[in-house]
PDB file of C-alpha atoms in Angstrom:
ATOM      1  CA  ASN D   1     -40.922-162.608  12.316  1.00 70.00           C
ATOM      2  CA  ALA D   2     -43.776-160.184  13.031  1.00 78.00           C
ATOM      3  CA  GLY D   3     -45.679-160.728   9.744  1.00 90.00           C
ATOM      4  CA  VAL D   4     -47.734-157.656   8.816  1.00 94.00           C
ATOM      5  CA  THR D   5     -47.853-154.815  11.321  1.00 96.00           C
ATOM      6  CA  GLN D   6     -50.100-151.769  11.247  1.00 97.00           C
ATOM      7  CA  THR D   7     -50.107-148.559  13.232  1.00 96.00           C
ATOM      8  CA  PRO D   8     -52.114-147.136  14.826  1.00 97.00           C
ATOM      9  CA  LYS D   9     -54.635-149.724  16.014  1.00 95.00           C
ATOM     10  CA  PHE D  10     -57.290-147.113  16.769  1.00 96.00           C
ATOM     11  CA  GLN D  11     -57.733-143.501  15.666  1.00 96.00           C
ATOM     12  CA  VAL D  12     -60.394-140.830  16.004  1.00 97.00           C
ATOM     13  CA  LEU D  13     -60.245-137.873  13.614  1.00 96.00           C
ATOM     14  CA  LYS D  14     -62.323-134.794  13.060  1.00 97.00           C
ATOM     15  CA  THR D  15     -63.663-134.057   9.592  1.00 98.00           C
ATOM     16  CA  GLY D  16     -60.978-132.398   7.505  1.00 97.00           C
ATOM     17  CA  GLN D  17     -58.000-133.718   9.473  1.00 97.00           C
ATOM     18  CA  SER D  18     -55.308-135.718   7.742  1.00 96.00           C
ATOM     19  CA  MET D  19     -53.453-138.816   8.816  1.00 96.00           C
ATOM     20  CA  THR D  20     -51.260-141.622   7.522  1.00 97.00           C
ATOM     21  CA  LEU D  21     -51.799-145.281   8.278  1.00 98.00           C
ATOM     22  CA  GLN D  22     -48.547-147.209   8.385  1.00 97.00           C
ATOM     23  CA  CYS D  23     -48.023-150.800   7.279  1.00 97.00           C
ATOM     24  CA  ALA D  24     -44.897-152.936   7.224  1.00 97.00           C
ATOM     25  CA  GLN D  25     -44.189-156.581   6.401  1.00 95.00           C
ATOM     26  CA  ASP D  26     -41.068-158.607   7.128  1.00 93.00           C
ATOM     27  CA  MET D  27     -41.812-161.603   4.874  1.00 89.00           C
ATOM     28  CA  ASN D  28     -40.063-160.240   1.770  1.00 88.00           C
ATOM     29  CA  HIS D  29     -43.381-160.180  -0.095  1.00 88.00           C
ATOM     30  CA  ASN D  30     -43.620-158.370  -3.403  1.00 86.00           C
ATOM     31  CA  SER D  31     -47.255-157.261  -3.291  1.00 87.00           C
ATOM     32  CA  MET D  32     -48.985-155.130  -0.685  1.00 91.00           C
ATOM     33  CA  TYR D  33     -52.598-154.015  -0.374  1.00 93.00           C
ATOM     34  CA  TRP D  34     -54.909-151.699   1.507  1.00 96.00           C
ATOM     35  CA  TYR D  35     -58.533-152.704   2.128  1.00 95.00           C
ATOM     36  CA  ARG D  36     -61.384-151.183   4.030  1.00 96.00           C
ATOM     37  CA  GLN D  37     -64.114-153.248   5.626  1.00 95.00           C
ATOM     38  CA  ASP D  38     -67.553-151.909   6.431  1.00 92.00           C
ATOM     39  CA  PRO D  39     -70.587-153.793   7.789  1.00 84.00           C
ATOM     40  CA  GLY D  40     -72.456-155.500   4.952  1.00 79.00           C
ATOM     41  CA  MET D  41     -69.887-154.407   2.360  1.00 82.00           C
ATOM     42  CA  GLY D  42     -67.135-156.934   2.815  1.00 85.00           C
ATOM     43  CA  LEU D  43     -63.497-156.145   2.086  1.00 90.00           C
ATOM     44  CA  ARG D  44     -63.027-153.505  -0.572  1.00 92.00           C
ATOM     45  CA  LEU D  45     -59.677-152.812  -2.182  1.00 91.00           C
ATOM     46  CA  ILE D  46     -58.474-149.213  -1.934  1.00 95.00           C
ATOM     47  CA  TYR D  47     -55.017-149.387  -3.512  1.00 95.00           C
ATOM     48  CA  TYR D  48     -52.417-152.031  -4.124  1.00 91.00           C
ATOM     49  CA  SER D  49     -48.777-152.285  -5.053  1.00 91.00           C
ATOM     50  CA  ALA D  50     -47.927-155.341  -7.110  1.00 84.00           C
ATOM     51  CA  SER D  51     -44.211-154.700  -6.672  1.00 85.00           C
ATOM     52  CA  GLU D  52     -41.887-152.083  -5.244  1.00 88.00           C
ATOM     53  CA  GLY D  53     -42.183-148.863  -7.214  1.00 89.00           C
ATOM     54  CA  THR D  54     -45.698-149.467  -8.540  1.00 91.00           C
ATOM     55  CA  THR D  55     -49.133-148.607  -7.184  1.00 94.00           C
ATOM     56  CA  ASP D  56     -52.578-149.098  -8.663  1.00 92.00           C
ATOM     57  CA  LYS D  57     -56.083-148.041  -7.770  1.00 93.00           C
ATOM     58  CA  GLY D  58     -58.534-150.553  -6.472  1.00 90.00           C
ATOM     59  CA  GLU D  59     -62.292-150.422  -6.175  1.00 89.00           C
ATOM     60  CA  VAL D  60     -62.582-147.403  -3.820  1.00 95.00           C
ATOM     61  CA  PRO D  61     -59.520-145.114  -4.174  1.00 97.00           C
ATOM     62  CA  ASN D  62     -61.203-141.707  -3.880  1.00 97.00           C
ATOM     63  CA  GLY D  63     -60.057-139.717  -0.860  1.00 96.00           C
ATOM     64  CA  TYR D  64     -56.890-141.783  -0.373  1.00 98.00           C
ATOM     65  CA  ASN D  65     -53.278-141.743  -1.483  1.00 97.00           C
ATOM     66  CA  VAL D  66     -50.590-144.382  -1.024  1.00 97.00           C
ATOM     67  CA  SER D  67     -46.818-144.622  -0.970  1.00 97.00           C
ATOM     68  CA  ARG D  68     -44.772-147.770  -1.446  1.00 96.00           C
ATOM     69  CA  LEU D  69     -41.802-146.497   0.485  1.00 89.00           C
ATOM     70  CA  ASN D  70     -39.700-149.628  -0.045  1.00 94.00           C
ATOM     71  CA  LYS D  71     -40.332-153.340  -0.316  1.00 93.00           C
ATOM     72  CA  ARG D  72     -41.352-153.552   3.344  1.00 95.00           C
ATOM     73  CA  GLU D  73     -43.565-150.497   3.792  1.00 97.00           C
ATOM     74  CA  PHE D  74     -46.824-149.345   2.207  1.00 97.00           C
ATOM     75  CA  SER D  75     -48.611-146.342   3.728  1.00 97.00           C
ATOM     76  CA  LEU D  76     -52.156-145.042   3.228  1.00 98.00           C
ATOM     77  CA  ARG D  77     -52.893-141.335   3.583  1.00 98.00           C
ATOM     78  CA  LEU D  78     -56.190-139.582   4.155  1.00 97.00           C
ATOM     79  CA  GLU D  79     -55.639-135.960   3.145  1.00 94.00           C
ATOM     80  CA  SER D  80     -58.966-134.599   4.392  1.00 96.00           C
ATOM     81  CA  ALA D  81     -60.897-137.148   6.403  1.00 96.00           C
ATOM     82  CA  ALA D  82     -64.656-137.479   5.951  1.00 97.00           C
ATOM     83  CA  PRO D  83     -67.226-139.385   8.061  1.00 97.00           C
ATOM     84  CA  SER D  84     -67.693-141.779   5.110  1.00 96.00           C
ATOM     85  CA  GLN D  85     -64.135-142.939   5.725  1.00 97.00           C
ATOM     86  CA  THR D  86     -65.038-144.349   9.126  1.00 97.00           C
ATOM     87  CA  SER D  87     -64.083-147.990   8.722  1.00 97.00           C
ATOM     88  CA  VAL D  88     -61.680-150.757   9.628  1.00 97.00           C
ATOM     89  CA  TYR D  89     -58.575-150.620   7.444  1.00 98.00           C
ATOM     90  CA  PHE D  90     -56.540-153.737   6.734  1.00 97.00           C
ATOM     91  CA  CYS D  91     -53.133-153.882   5.156  1.00 96.00           C
ATOM     92  CA  ALA D  92     -52.058-157.153   3.537  1.00 93.00           C
ATOM     93  CA  SER D  93     -49.103-158.614   1.714  1.00 90.00           C
ATOM     94  CA  PHE D  94     -48.838-161.433  -0.795  1.00 81.00           C
ATOM     95  CA  LEU D  95     -45.810-163.264  -2.098  1.00 73.00           C
ATOM     96  CA  VAL D  96     -46.803-163.776  -5.720  1.00 61.00           C
ATOM     97  CA  SER D  97     -49.976-162.346  -7.213  1.00 50.00           C
ATOM     98  CA  GLY D  98     -52.012-164.823  -9.248  1.00 49.00           C
ATOM     99  CA  ALA D  99     -50.324-168.032  -8.258  1.00 50.00           C
ATOM    100  CA  ALA D 100     -52.273-170.754  -6.504  1.00 49.00           C
ATOM    101  CA  SER D 101     -49.930-172.643  -4.269  1.00 49.00           C
ATOM    102  CA  LEU D 102     -49.968-174.050  -0.798  1.00 44.00           C
ATOM    103  CA  ASN D 103     -47.556-171.346   0.346  1.00 48.00           C
ATOM    104  CA  ASN D 104     -49.064-168.415  -1.490  1.00 59.00           C
ATOM    105  CA  GLU D 105     -51.034-166.947   1.342  1.00 70.00           C
ATOM    106  CA  GLN D 106     -52.072-163.328   1.673  1.00 78.00           C
ATOM    107  CA  PHE D 107     -51.276-162.195   5.192  1.00 87.00           C
ATOM    108  CA  PHE D 108     -53.242-159.445   6.858  1.00 93.00           C
ATOM    109  CA  GLY D 109     -52.289-156.993   9.541  1.00 95.00           C
ATOM    110  CA  PRO D 110     -54.497-156.678  12.640  1.00 95.00           C
ATOM    111  CA  GLY D 111     -56.345-153.635  11.272  1.00 96.00           C
ATOM    112  CA  THR D 112     -56.792-149.978  12.140  1.00 97.00           C
ATOM    113  CA  ARG D 113     -60.166-148.917  13.456  1.00 96.00           C
ATOM    114  CA  LEU D 114     -60.751-145.362  12.260  1.00 97.00           C
ATOM    115  CA  THR D 115     -63.606-143.095  13.298  1.00 97.00           C
ATOM    116  CA  VAL D 116     -64.137-139.737  11.621  1.00 97.00           C
ATOM    117  CA  LEU D 117     -66.432-137.367  13.504  1.00 96.00           C
TER     118      LEU D 117
ATOM    119  CA  ARG C   1     -72.918-158.460 -11.415  1.00 58.00           C
ATOM    120  CA  LYS C   2     -70.538-158.698  -8.455  1.00 71.00           C
ATOM    121  CA  GLU C   3     -67.197-160.321  -9.200  1.00 87.00           C
ATOM    122  CA  VAL C   4     -67.508-162.772  -6.318  1.00 93.00           C
ATOM    123  CA  GLU C   5     -70.889-163.651  -4.864  1.00 94.00           C
ATOM    124  CA  GLN C   6     -71.692-165.569  -1.719  1.00 94.00           C
ATOM    125  CA  ASP C   7     -74.827-166.265   0.268  1.00 89.00           C
ATOM    126  CA  PRO C   8     -74.345-164.078   3.371  1.00 88.00           C
ATOM    127  CA  GLY C   9     -76.247-166.479   5.627  1.00 87.00           C
ATOM    128  CA  PRO C  10     -76.231-166.720   8.555  1.00 92.00           C
ATOM    129  CA  PHE C  11     -76.032-170.471   8.598  1.00 94.00           C
ATOM    130  CA  ASN C  12     -77.063-171.707  12.044  1.00 96.00           C
ATOM    131  CA  VAL C  13     -76.166-175.366  12.601  1.00 97.00           C
ATOM    132  CA  PRO C  14     -75.781-177.698  15.588  1.00 97.00           C
ATOM    133  CA  GLU C  15     -72.470-179.221  16.546  1.00 97.00           C
ATOM    134  CA  GLY C  16     -71.671-182.252  14.425  1.00 97.00           C
ATOM    135  CA  ALA C  17     -73.607-181.043  11.400  1.00 97.00           C
ATOM    136  CA  THR C  18     -72.278-180.884   7.869  1.00 97.00           C
ATOM    137  CA  VAL C  19     -72.592-177.511   6.173  1.00 97.00           C
ATOM    138  CA  ALA C  20     -71.720-176.332   2.661  1.00 96.00           C
ATOM    139  CA  PHE C  21     -71.022-172.862   1.335  1.00 94.00           C
ATOM    140  CA  ASN C  22     -71.105-171.876  -2.295  1.00 94.00           C
ATOM    141  CA  CYS C  23     -69.494-169.054  -4.201  1.00 95.00           C
ATOM    142  CA  THR C  24     -69.660-167.912  -7.819  1.00 96.00           C
ATOM    143  CA  TYR C  25     -67.194-165.685  -9.648  1.00 94.00           C
ATOM    144  CA  SER C  26     -67.759-163.685 -12.806  1.00 92.00           C
ATOM    145  CA  ASN C  27     -64.310-163.410 -14.388  1.00 88.00           C
ATOM    146  CA  SER C  28     -63.360-166.513 -16.331  1.00 87.00           C
ATOM    147  CA  ALA C  29     -59.720-165.317 -16.328  1.00 84.00           C
ATOM    148  CA  SER C  30     -59.500-165.934 -12.575  1.00 84.00           C
ATOM    149  CA  GLN C  31     -56.587-168.229 -11.882  1.00 81.00           C
ATOM    150  CA  SER C  32     -56.391-168.914  -8.186  1.00 84.00           C
ATOM    151  CA  PHE C  33     -59.007-169.471  -5.553  1.00 89.00           C
ATOM    152  CA  PHE C  34     -59.049-169.459  -1.789  1.00 91.00           C
ATOM    153  CA  TRP C  35     -61.247-169.694   1.267  1.00 94.00           C
ATOM    154  CA  TYR C  36     -60.399-167.318   4.120  1.00 94.00           C
ATOM    155  CA  ARG C  37     -61.828-167.320   7.614  1.00 96.00           C
ATOM    156  CA  GLN C  38     -62.525-164.154   9.593  1.00 95.00           C
ATOM    157  CA  ASP C  39     -63.390-164.109  13.265  1.00 95.00           C
ATOM    158  CA  CYS C  40     -65.285-161.187  14.746  1.00 90.00           C
ATOM    159  CA  ARG C  41     -63.162-158.016  14.825  1.00 86.00           C
ATOM    160  CA  LYS C  42     -60.103-159.895  13.607  1.00 92.00           C
ATOM    161  CA  GLU C  43     -58.186-159.972  10.365  1.00 93.00           C
ATOM    162  CA  PRO C  44     -58.950-162.598   7.694  1.00 93.00           C
ATOM    163  CA  LYS C  45     -56.719-165.657   7.660  1.00 91.00           C
ATOM    164  CA  LEU C  46     -56.218-168.265   4.960  1.00 89.00           C
ATOM    165  CA  LEU C  47     -58.273-171.405   5.543  1.00 92.00           C
ATOM    166  CA  MET C  48     -57.315-173.241   2.371  1.00 90.00           C
ATOM    167  CA  SER C  49     -56.431-172.793  -1.265  1.00 87.00           C
ATOM    168  CA  VAL C  50     -58.768-174.387  -3.813  1.00 89.00           C
ATOM    169  CA  TYR C  51     -57.325-176.561  -6.566  1.00 83.00           C
ATOM    170  CA  SER C  52     -58.911-177.765  -9.785  1.00 84.00           C
ATOM    171  CA  SER C  53     -58.874-181.348  -8.584  1.00 84.00           C
ATOM    172  CA  GLY C  54     -60.461-180.451  -5.280  1.00 86.00           C
ATOM    173  CA  ASN C  55     -58.655-180.693  -1.973  1.00 89.00           C
ATOM    174  CA  GLU C  56     -59.303-181.727   1.571  1.00 92.00           C
ATOM    175  CA  ASP C  57     -57.826-180.595   4.868  1.00 92.00           C
ATOM    176  CA  GLY C  58     -59.200-182.560   7.790  1.00 95.00           C
ATOM    177  CA  ARG C  59     -62.901-181.745   8.108  1.00 97.00           C
ATOM    178  CA  PHE C  60     -62.772-179.182   5.315  1.00 97.00           C
ATOM    179  CA  THR C  61     -63.191-179.955   1.605  1.00 96.00           C
ATOM    180  CA  ALA C  62     -62.933-177.381  -1.177  1.00 95.00           C
ATOM    181  CA  GLN C  63     -64.111-177.885  -4.752  1.00 95.00           C
ATOM    182  CA  LEU C  64     -63.690-175.825  -7.907  1.00 94.00           C
ATOM    183  CA  ASN C  65     -65.819-176.012 -11.037  1.00 93.00           C
ATOM    184  CA  ARG C  66     -64.234-173.802 -13.676  1.00 92.00           C
ATOM    185  CA  ALA C  67     -66.908-174.466 -16.279  1.00 92.00           C
ATOM    186  CA  SER C  68     -69.629-173.167 -13.968  1.00 93.00           C
ATOM    187  CA  GLN C  69     -67.314-170.632 -12.263  1.00 94.00           C
ATOM    188  CA  TYR C  70     -68.281-172.040  -8.917  1.00 93.00           C
ATOM    189  CA  ILE C  71     -66.364-172.765  -5.696  1.00 95.00           C
ATOM    190  CA  SER C  72     -67.592-174.657  -2.677  1.00 96.00           C
ATOM    191  CA  LEU C  73     -66.505-175.330   0.893  1.00 97.00           C
ATOM    192  CA  LEU C  74     -67.798-178.299   2.873  1.00 97.00           C
ATOM    193  CA  ILE C  75     -67.342-178.511   6.620  1.00 97.00           C
ATOM    194  CA  ARG C  76     -68.026-181.871   8.233  1.00 98.00           C
ATOM    195  CA  ASP C  77     -68.612-182.531  11.936  1.00 98.00           C
ATOM    196  CA  SER C  78     -68.960-178.832  12.762  1.00 98.00           C
ATOM    197  CA  LYS C  79     -67.362-177.576  15.959  1.00 97.00           C
ATOM    198  CA  LEU C  80     -68.268-174.553  18.060  1.00 97.00           C
ATOM    199  CA  SER C  81     -64.890-173.115  17.080  1.00 97.00           C
ATOM    200  CA  ASP C  82     -65.910-173.155  13.406  1.00 98.00           C
ATOM    201  CA  SER C  83     -68.235-170.199  14.057  1.00 97.00           C
ATOM    202  CA  ALA C  84     -66.874-167.390  11.901  1.00 96.00           C
ATOM    203  CA  THR C  85     -67.333-165.645   8.576  1.00 95.00           C
ATOM    204  CA  TYR C  86     -65.979-167.527   5.554  1.00 97.00           C
ATOM    205  CA  LEU C  87     -64.707-165.449   2.649  1.00 95.00           C
ATOM    206  CA  CYS C  88     -64.470-166.707  -0.915  1.00 95.00           C
ATOM    207  CA  VAL C  89     -61.500-165.176  -2.731  1.00 91.00           C
ATOM    208  CA  VAL C  90     -60.381-165.209  -6.375  1.00 89.00           C
ATOM    209  CA  ASN C  91     -57.285-163.854  -8.075  1.00 82.00           C
ATOM    210  CA  GLN C  92     -55.947-163.220 -11.562  1.00 72.00           C
ATOM    211  CA  ALA C  93     -52.268-162.918 -12.325  1.00 63.00           C
ATOM    212  CA  GLY C  94     -50.870-159.460 -11.644  1.00 59.00           C
ATOM    213  CA  THR C  95     -53.953-158.134  -9.874  1.00 68.00           C
ATOM    214  CA  ALA C  96     -55.271-158.007  -6.361  1.00 72.00           C
ATOM    215  CA  LEU C  97     -57.355-160.615  -4.623  1.00 80.00           C
ATOM    216  CA  ILE C  98     -61.094-160.110  -4.953  1.00 86.00           C
ATOM    217  CA  PHE C  99     -63.082-160.976  -1.847  1.00 90.00           C
ATOM    218  CA  GLY C 100     -66.690-162.027  -1.546  1.00 92.00           C
ATOM    219  CA  LYS C 101     -68.703-160.425   1.246  1.00 92.00           C
ATOM    220  CA  GLY C 102     -68.555-163.595   3.275  1.00 94.00           C
ATOM    221  CA  THR C 103     -70.883-166.230   4.662  1.00 95.00           C
ATOM    222  CA  THR C 104     -71.529-166.256   8.392  1.00 95.00           C
ATOM    223  CA  LEU C 105     -71.590-169.589  10.194  1.00 97.00           C
ATOM    224  CA  SER C 106     -72.854-170.042  13.732  1.00 96.00           C
ATOM    225  CA  VAL C 107     -72.417-173.463  15.338  1.00 97.00           C
ATOM    226  CA  SER C 108     -74.391-174.090  18.512  1.00 96.00           C
ATOM    227  CA  SER C 109     -74.239-176.811  21.170  1.00 94.00           C
TER     228      SER C 109
END
């Protein structure tokens, strides 16, 4: 049981290049999320998928697209990278959105550290 | 007004001290509440859920005040290993978790 995995762990891009960040979870969770974390800004939600087949914008969706490929996989695409997208990107999954329970933990992947030059 | 607000700190305390963090949230429809811990350059991990009646897990106690829209975390007998950033998190049904910016704790010997 690997939990939430992300690839790559590190990436350097030039302005204008495109790339896809991959995320997969093996916990049979319904909901998956993409966040970015910048110094002093905390975790900001980019996009989320409450269930397979649905995606919704979060707080900072501009410049990104997502695909919920199946229940396990949720990818984040940067079509034309900009220096403002330099950040640490975290993928997360959650069993049941909105329910407070001892077992309802949101699990995070280890993050992708992206630098755009 | 930010949806979830926390004092960023840093809180610098000696080993053995008791320290409390507070958090306020703006959306009264929020249904579930959590404290997450994040170590430097690592992913956040769940520390504890917060229940209306309050709950305790060893040295950690979480409280929720729905009327004041206020959540707290109390850490007793601080250890060096408690040094981290503590994130207050709220959730409404069918939406994503909303994270506060975090409170940094540094415990020194």
